[in-house]
PDB file of C-alpha atoms in Angstrom:
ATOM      1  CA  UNK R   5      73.227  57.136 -43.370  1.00 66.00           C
ATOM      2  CA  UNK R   6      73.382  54.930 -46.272  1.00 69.00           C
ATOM      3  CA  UNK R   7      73.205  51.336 -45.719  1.00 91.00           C
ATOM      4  CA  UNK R   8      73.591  47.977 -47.319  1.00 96.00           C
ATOM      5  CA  UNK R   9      74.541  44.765 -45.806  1.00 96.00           C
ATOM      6  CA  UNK R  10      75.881  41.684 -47.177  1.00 97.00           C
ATOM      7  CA  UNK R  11      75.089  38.271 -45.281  1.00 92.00           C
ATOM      8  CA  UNK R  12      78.713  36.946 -45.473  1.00 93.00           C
ATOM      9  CA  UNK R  13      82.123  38.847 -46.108  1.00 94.00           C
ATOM     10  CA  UNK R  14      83.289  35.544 -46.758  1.00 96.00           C
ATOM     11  CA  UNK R  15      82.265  32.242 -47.984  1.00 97.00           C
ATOM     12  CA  UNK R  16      83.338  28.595 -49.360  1.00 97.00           C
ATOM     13  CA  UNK R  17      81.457  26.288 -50.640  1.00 97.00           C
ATOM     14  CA  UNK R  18      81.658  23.119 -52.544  1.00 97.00           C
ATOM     15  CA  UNK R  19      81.059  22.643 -56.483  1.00 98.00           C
ATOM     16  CA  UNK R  20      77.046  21.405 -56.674  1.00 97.00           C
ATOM     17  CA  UNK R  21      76.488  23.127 -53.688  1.00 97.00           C
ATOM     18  CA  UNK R  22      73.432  25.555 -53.846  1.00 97.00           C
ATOM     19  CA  UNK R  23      74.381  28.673 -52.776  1.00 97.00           C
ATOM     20  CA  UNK R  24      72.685  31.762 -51.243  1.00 97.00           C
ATOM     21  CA  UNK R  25      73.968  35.366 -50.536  1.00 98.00           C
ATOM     22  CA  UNK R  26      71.460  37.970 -49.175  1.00 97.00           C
ATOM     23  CA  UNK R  27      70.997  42.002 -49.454  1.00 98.00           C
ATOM     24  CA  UNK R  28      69.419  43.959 -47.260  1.00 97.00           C
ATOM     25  CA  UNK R  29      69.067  48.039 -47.445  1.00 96.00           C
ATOM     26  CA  UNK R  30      67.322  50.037 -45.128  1.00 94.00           C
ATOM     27  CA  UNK R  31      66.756  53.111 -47.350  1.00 90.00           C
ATOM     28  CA  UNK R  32      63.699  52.025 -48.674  1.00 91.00           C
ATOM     29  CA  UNK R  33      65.151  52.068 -52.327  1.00 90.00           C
ATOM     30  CA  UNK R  34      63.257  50.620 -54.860  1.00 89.00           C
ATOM     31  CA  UNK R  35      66.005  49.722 -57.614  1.00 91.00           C
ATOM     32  CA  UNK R  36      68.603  46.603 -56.459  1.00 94.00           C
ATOM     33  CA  UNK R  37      71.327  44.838 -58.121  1.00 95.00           C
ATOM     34  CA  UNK R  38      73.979  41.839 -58.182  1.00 97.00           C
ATOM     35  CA  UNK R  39      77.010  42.297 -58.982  1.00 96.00           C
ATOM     36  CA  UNK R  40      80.351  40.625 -59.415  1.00 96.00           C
ATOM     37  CA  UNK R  41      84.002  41.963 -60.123  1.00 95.00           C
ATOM     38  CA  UNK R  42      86.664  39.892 -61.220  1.00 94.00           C
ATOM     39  CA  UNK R  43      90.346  40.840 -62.009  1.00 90.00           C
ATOM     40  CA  UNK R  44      90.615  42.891 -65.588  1.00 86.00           C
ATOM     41  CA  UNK R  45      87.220  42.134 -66.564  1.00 88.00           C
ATOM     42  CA  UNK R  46      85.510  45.305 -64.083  1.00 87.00           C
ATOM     43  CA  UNK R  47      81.507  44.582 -62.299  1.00 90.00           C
ATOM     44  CA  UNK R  48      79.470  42.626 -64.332  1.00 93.00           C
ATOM     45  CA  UNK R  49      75.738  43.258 -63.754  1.00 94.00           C
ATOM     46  CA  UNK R  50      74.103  39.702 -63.032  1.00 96.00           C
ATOM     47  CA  UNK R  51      70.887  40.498 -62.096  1.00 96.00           C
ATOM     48  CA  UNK R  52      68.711  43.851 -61.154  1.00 94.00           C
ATOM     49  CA  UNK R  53      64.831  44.778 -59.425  1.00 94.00           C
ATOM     50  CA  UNK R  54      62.860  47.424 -60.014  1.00 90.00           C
ATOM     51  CA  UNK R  55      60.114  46.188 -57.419  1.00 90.00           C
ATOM     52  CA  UNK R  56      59.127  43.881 -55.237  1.00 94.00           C
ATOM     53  CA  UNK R  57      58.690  40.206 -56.937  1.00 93.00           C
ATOM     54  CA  UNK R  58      59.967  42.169 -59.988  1.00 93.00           C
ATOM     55  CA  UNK R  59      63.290  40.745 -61.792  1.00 94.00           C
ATOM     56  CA  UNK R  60      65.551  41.717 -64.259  1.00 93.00           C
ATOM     57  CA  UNK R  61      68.355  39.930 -66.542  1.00 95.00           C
ATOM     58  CA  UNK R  62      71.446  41.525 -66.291  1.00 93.00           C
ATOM     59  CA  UNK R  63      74.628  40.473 -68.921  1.00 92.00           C
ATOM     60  CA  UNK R  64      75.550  37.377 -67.465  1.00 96.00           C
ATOM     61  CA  UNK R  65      72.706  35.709 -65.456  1.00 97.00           C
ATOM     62  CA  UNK R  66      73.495  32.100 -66.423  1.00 96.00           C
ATOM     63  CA  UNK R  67      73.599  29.701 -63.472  1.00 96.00           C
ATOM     64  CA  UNK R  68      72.262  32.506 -61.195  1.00 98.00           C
ATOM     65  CA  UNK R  69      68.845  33.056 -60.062  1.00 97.00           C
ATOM     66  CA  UNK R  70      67.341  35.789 -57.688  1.00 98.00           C
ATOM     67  CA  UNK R  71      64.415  36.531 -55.463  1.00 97.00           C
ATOM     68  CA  UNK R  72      62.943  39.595 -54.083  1.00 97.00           C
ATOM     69  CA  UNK R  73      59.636  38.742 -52.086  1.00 97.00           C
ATOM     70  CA  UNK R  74      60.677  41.977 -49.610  1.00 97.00           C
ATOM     71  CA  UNK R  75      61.207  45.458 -50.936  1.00 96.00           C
ATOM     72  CA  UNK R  76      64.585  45.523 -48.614  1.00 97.00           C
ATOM     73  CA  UNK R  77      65.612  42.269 -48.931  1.00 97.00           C
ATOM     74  CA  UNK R  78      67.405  40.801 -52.360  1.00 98.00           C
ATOM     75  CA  UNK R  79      68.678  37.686 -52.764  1.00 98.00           C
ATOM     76  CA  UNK R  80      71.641  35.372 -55.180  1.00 98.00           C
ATOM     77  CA  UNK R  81      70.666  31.905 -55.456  1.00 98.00           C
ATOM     78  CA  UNK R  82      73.687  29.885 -57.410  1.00 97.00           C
ATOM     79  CA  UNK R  83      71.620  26.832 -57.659  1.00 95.00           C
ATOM     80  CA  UNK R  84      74.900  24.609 -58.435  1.00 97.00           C
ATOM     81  CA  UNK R  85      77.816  26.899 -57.457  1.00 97.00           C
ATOM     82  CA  UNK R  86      80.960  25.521 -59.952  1.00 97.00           C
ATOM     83  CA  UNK R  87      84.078  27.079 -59.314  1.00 97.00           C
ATOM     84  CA  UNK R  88      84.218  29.693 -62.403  1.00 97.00           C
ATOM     85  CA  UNK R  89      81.620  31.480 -60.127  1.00 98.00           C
ATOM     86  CA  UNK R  90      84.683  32.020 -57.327  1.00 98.00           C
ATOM     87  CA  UNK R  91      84.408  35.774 -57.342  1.00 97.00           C
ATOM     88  CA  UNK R  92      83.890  39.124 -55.447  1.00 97.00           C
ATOM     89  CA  UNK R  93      80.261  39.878 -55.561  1.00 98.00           C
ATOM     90  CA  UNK R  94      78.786  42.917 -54.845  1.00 97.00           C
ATOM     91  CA  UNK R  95      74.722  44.076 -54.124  1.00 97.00           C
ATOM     92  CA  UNK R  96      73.849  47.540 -54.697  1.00 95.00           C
ATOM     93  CA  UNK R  97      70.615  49.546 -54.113  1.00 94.00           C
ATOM     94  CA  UNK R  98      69.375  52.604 -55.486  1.00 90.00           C
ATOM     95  CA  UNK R  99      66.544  55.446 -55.628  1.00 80.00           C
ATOM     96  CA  UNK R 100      65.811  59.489 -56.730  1.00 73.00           C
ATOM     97  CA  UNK R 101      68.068  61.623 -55.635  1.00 72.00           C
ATOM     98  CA  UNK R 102      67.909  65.102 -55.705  1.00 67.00           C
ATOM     99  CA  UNK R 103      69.120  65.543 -59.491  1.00 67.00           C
ATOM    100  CA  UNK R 104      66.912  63.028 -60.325  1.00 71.00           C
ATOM    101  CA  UNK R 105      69.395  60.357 -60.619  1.00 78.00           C
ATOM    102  CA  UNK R 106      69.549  57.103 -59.636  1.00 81.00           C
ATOM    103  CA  UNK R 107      72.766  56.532 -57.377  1.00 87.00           C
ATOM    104  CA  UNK R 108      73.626  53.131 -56.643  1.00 91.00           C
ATOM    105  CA  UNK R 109      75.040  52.536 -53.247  1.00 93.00           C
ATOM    106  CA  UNK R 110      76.981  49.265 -52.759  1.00 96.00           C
ATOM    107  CA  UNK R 111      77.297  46.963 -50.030  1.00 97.00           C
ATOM    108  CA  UNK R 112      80.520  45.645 -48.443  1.00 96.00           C
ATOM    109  CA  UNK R 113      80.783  42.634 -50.908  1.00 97.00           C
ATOM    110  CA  UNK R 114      80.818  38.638 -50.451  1.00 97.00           C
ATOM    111  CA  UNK R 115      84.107  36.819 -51.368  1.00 97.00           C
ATOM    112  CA  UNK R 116      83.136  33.572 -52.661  1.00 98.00           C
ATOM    113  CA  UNK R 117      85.248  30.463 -53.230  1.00 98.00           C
ATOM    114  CA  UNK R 118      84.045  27.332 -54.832  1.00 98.00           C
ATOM    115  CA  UNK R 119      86.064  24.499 -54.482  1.00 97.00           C
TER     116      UNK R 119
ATOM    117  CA  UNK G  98      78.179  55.584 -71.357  1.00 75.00           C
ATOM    118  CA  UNK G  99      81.065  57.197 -72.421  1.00 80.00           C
ATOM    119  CA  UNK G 100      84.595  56.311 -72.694  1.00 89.00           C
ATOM    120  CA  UNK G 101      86.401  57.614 -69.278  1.00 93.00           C
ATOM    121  CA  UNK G 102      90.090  57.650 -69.306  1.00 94.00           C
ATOM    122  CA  UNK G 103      91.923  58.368 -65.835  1.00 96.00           C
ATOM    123  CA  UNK G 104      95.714  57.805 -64.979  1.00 96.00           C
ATOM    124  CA  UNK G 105      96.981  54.331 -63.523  1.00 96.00           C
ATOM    125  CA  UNK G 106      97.897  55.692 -60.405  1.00 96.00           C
ATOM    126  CA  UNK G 107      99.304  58.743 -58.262  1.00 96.00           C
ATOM    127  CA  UNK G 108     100.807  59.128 -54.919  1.00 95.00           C
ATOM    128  CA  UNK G 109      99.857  61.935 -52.715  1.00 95.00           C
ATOM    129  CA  UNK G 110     101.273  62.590 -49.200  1.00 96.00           C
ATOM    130  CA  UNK G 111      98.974  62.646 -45.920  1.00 97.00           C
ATOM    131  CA  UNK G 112      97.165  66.117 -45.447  1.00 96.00           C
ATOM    132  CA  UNK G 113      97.535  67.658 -48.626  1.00 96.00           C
ATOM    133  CA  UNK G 114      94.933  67.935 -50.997  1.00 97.00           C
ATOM    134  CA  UNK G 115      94.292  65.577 -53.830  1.00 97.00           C
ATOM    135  CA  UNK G 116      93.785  66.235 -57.594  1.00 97.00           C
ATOM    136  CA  UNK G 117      91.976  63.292 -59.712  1.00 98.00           C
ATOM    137  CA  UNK G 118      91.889  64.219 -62.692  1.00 97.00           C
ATOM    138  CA  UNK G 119      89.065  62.109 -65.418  1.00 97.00           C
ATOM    139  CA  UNK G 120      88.959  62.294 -69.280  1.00 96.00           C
ATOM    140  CA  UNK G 121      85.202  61.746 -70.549  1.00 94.00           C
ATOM    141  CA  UNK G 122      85.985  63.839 -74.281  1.00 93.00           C
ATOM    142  CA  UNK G 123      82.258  61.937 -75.542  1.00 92.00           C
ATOM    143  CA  UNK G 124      80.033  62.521 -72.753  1.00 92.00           C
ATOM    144  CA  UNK G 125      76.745  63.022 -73.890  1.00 90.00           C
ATOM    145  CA  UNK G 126      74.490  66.102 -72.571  1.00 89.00           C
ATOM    146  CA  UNK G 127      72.311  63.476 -70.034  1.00 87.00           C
ATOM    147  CA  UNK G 128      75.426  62.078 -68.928  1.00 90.00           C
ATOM    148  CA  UNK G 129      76.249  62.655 -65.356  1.00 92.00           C
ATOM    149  CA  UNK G 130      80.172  61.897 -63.907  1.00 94.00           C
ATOM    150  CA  UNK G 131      80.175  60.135 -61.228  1.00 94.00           C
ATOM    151  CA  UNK G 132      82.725  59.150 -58.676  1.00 96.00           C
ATOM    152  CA  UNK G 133      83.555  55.764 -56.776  1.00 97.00           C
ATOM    153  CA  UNK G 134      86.287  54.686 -54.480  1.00 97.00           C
ATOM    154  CA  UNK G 135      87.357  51.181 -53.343  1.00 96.00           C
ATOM    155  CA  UNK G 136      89.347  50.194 -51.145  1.00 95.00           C
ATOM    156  CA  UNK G 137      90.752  46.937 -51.140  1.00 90.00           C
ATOM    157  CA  UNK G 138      88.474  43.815 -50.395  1.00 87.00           C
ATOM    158  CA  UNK G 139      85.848  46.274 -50.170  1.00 92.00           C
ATOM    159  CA  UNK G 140      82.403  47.029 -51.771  1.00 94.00           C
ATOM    160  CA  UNK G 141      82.517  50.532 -54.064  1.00 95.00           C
ATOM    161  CA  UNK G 142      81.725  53.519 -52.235  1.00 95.00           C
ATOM    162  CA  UNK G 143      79.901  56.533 -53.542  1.00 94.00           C
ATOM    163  CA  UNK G 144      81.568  59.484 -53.538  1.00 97.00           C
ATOM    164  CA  UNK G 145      79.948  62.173 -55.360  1.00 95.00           C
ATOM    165  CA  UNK G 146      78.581  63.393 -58.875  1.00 93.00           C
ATOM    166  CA  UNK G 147      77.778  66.031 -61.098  1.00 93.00           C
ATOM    167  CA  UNK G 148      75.917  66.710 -64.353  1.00 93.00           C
ATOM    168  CA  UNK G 149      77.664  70.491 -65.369  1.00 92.00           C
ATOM    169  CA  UNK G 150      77.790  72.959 -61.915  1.00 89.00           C
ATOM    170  CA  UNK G 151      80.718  72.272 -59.899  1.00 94.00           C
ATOM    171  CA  UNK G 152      79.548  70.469 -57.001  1.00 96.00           C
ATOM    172  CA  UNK G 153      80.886  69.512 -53.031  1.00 97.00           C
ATOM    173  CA  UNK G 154      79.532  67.608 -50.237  1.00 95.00           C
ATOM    174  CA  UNK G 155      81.587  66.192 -46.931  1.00 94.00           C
ATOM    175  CA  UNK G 156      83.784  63.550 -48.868  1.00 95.00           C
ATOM    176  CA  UNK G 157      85.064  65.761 -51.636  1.00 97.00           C
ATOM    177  CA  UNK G 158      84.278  68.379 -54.531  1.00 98.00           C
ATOM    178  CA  UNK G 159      83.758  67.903 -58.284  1.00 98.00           C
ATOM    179  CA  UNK G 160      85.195  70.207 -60.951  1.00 98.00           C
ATOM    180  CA  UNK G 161      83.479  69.837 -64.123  1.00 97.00           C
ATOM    181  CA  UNK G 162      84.991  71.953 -67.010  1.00 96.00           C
ATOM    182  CA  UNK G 163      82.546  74.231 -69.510  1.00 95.00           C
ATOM    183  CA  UNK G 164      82.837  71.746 -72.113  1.00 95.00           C
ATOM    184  CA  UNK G 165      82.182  68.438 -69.943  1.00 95.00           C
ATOM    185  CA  UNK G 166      85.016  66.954 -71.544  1.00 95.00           C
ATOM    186  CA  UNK G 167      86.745  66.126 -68.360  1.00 96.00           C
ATOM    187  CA  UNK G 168      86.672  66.687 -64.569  1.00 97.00           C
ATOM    188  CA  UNK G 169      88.857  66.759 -61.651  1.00 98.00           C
ATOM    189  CA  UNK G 170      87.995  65.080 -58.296  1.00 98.00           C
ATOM    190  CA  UNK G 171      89.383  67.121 -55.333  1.00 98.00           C
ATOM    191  CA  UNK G 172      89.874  65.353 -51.601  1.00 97.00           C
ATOM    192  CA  UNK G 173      90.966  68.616 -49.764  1.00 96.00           C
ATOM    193  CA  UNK G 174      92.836  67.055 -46.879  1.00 95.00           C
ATOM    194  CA  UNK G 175      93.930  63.116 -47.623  1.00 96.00           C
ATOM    195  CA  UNK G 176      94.516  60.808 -45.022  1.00 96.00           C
ATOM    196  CA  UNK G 177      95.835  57.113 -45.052  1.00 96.00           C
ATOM    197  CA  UNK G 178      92.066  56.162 -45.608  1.00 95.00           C
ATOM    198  CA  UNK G 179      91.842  57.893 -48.475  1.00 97.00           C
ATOM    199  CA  UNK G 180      94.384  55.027 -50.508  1.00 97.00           C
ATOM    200  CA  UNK G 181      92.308  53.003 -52.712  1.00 97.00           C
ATOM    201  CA  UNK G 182      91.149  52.471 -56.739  1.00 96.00           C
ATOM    202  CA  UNK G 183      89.113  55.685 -58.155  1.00 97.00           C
ATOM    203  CA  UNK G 184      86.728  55.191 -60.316  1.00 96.00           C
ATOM    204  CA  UNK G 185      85.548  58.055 -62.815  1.00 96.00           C
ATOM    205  CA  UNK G 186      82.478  57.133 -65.046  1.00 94.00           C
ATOM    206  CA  UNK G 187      79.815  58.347 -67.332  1.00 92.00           C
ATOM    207  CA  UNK G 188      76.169  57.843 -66.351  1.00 88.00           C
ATOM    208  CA  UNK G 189      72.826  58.810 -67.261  1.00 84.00           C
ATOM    209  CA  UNK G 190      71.815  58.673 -63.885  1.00 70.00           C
ATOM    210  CA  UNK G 191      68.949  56.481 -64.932  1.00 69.00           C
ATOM    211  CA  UNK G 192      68.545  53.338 -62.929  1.00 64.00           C
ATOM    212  CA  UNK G 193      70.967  50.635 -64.464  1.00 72.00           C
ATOM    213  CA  UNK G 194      74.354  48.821 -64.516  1.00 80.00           C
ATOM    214  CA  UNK G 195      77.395  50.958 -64.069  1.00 84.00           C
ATOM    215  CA  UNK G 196      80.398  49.925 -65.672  1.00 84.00           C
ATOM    216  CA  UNK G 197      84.006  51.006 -63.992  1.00 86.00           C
ATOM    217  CA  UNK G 198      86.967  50.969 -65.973  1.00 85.00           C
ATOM    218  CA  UNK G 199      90.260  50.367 -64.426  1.00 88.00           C
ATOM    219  CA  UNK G 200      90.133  53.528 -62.297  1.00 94.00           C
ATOM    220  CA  UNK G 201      93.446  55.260 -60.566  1.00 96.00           C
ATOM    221  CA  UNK G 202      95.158  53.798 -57.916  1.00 97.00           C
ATOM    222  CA  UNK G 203      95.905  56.196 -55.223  1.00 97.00           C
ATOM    223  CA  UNK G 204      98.403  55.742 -52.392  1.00 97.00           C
ATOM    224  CA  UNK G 205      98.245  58.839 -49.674  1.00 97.00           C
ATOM    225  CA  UNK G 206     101.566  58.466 -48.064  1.00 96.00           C
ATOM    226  CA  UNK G 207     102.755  59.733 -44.424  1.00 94.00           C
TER     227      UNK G 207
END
């Protein structure tokens, strides 16, 4: 069965704060991504990986950073969380499927609140 | 992707089937439709998808008409569960962001 875990369902954290939220997947995909849904304006992608040590910008990576030195393991690093980066956020991995396709799977999400 | 357009919401009562119905008029022939569901405070949940065969698996089935131009999602028993945002959207499958529009709000009812 398909799996992705979040580290926290829940977090707050103070503005300046550095701020990590970890992935983990244990279906050996190769393709993982960051997420994060606010109200009316849908998931925004914020970062993706292709590979190991490999790192993609998404649309809005500003004031995030990421880090992928395991292929199961990606990680969000707000290096100085303010509070326009309260939000849902969401990881997602994905790999081949039959068709061919690349089907993301999504973890259970991390509510974050800066204060 | 293409333009999906899916009603705001629909009720459905407990044990019946359930008929989601998706607009995607300019899909493109690599496009696949895909399905997501989420339930509230929850992460998006993959559901199923389809490039032109109809297709099923244990969560639902996906009707795709001849011309692509739009699709119905069928849950063939609903439960209380099954209440949460659908999301209908065009993909070409290849690895990248996904983009959900506002998606129909379903509310399975006892």
């Amino acid at each position: 069965d398909v799996k992705v875990t979040q580290s926290s369902r829940y977090l707050v954290k103070r503005t300046g704060e550095k701020v990590f939220l970890e992935c983990v997947q244990d279906m050996d995909h190769e393709n993982m991504f960051w997420y994060r849904q606010d109200p009316g304006l849908g998931l925004r992608l914020i970062y993706f990986s292709y590979d190991v040590k490999m790192k993609e910008k998404g649309d809005i990576p500003e004031g995030y950073s990421v880090s992928r030195e395991k292929k199961e393991r990606f990680s969000l690093i707000l290096e100085s969380a303010s509070t326009n980066q309260t939000s849902m956020y969401l990881c997602a991995s994905s790999s081949r499927d039959r068709f061919l396709t690349d089907t993301q799977y999504f973890g259970p999400g991390t509510r974050l609140t800066v204060l | 992707d293409a333009k999906t357009t899916q009603p705001t919401s629909m009720d459905c009562a407990e044990g019946r089937a359930a008929n989601l119905p998706c607009n995607h008029s300019t899909i493109s022939g690599n496009e696949y439709v895909y399905w997501y569901r989420q339930i509230h405070s929850q992460g998006p949940q993959y559901i199923i998808h389809g490039l032109k065969n109809n297709e099923t698996n244990e969560m639902a089935s996906l009707i795709i008409t001849e011309d692509r131009k739009s699709s119905t999602l069928i849950l063939p028993h609903a439960t209380l569960r099954d209440t949460a945002v659908y999301y209908c959207i065009a993909h070409r499958g290849s690895w990248g962001k996904l983009q959900f529009g506002a998606g129909t709000q379903v509310v399975v009812t006892p």
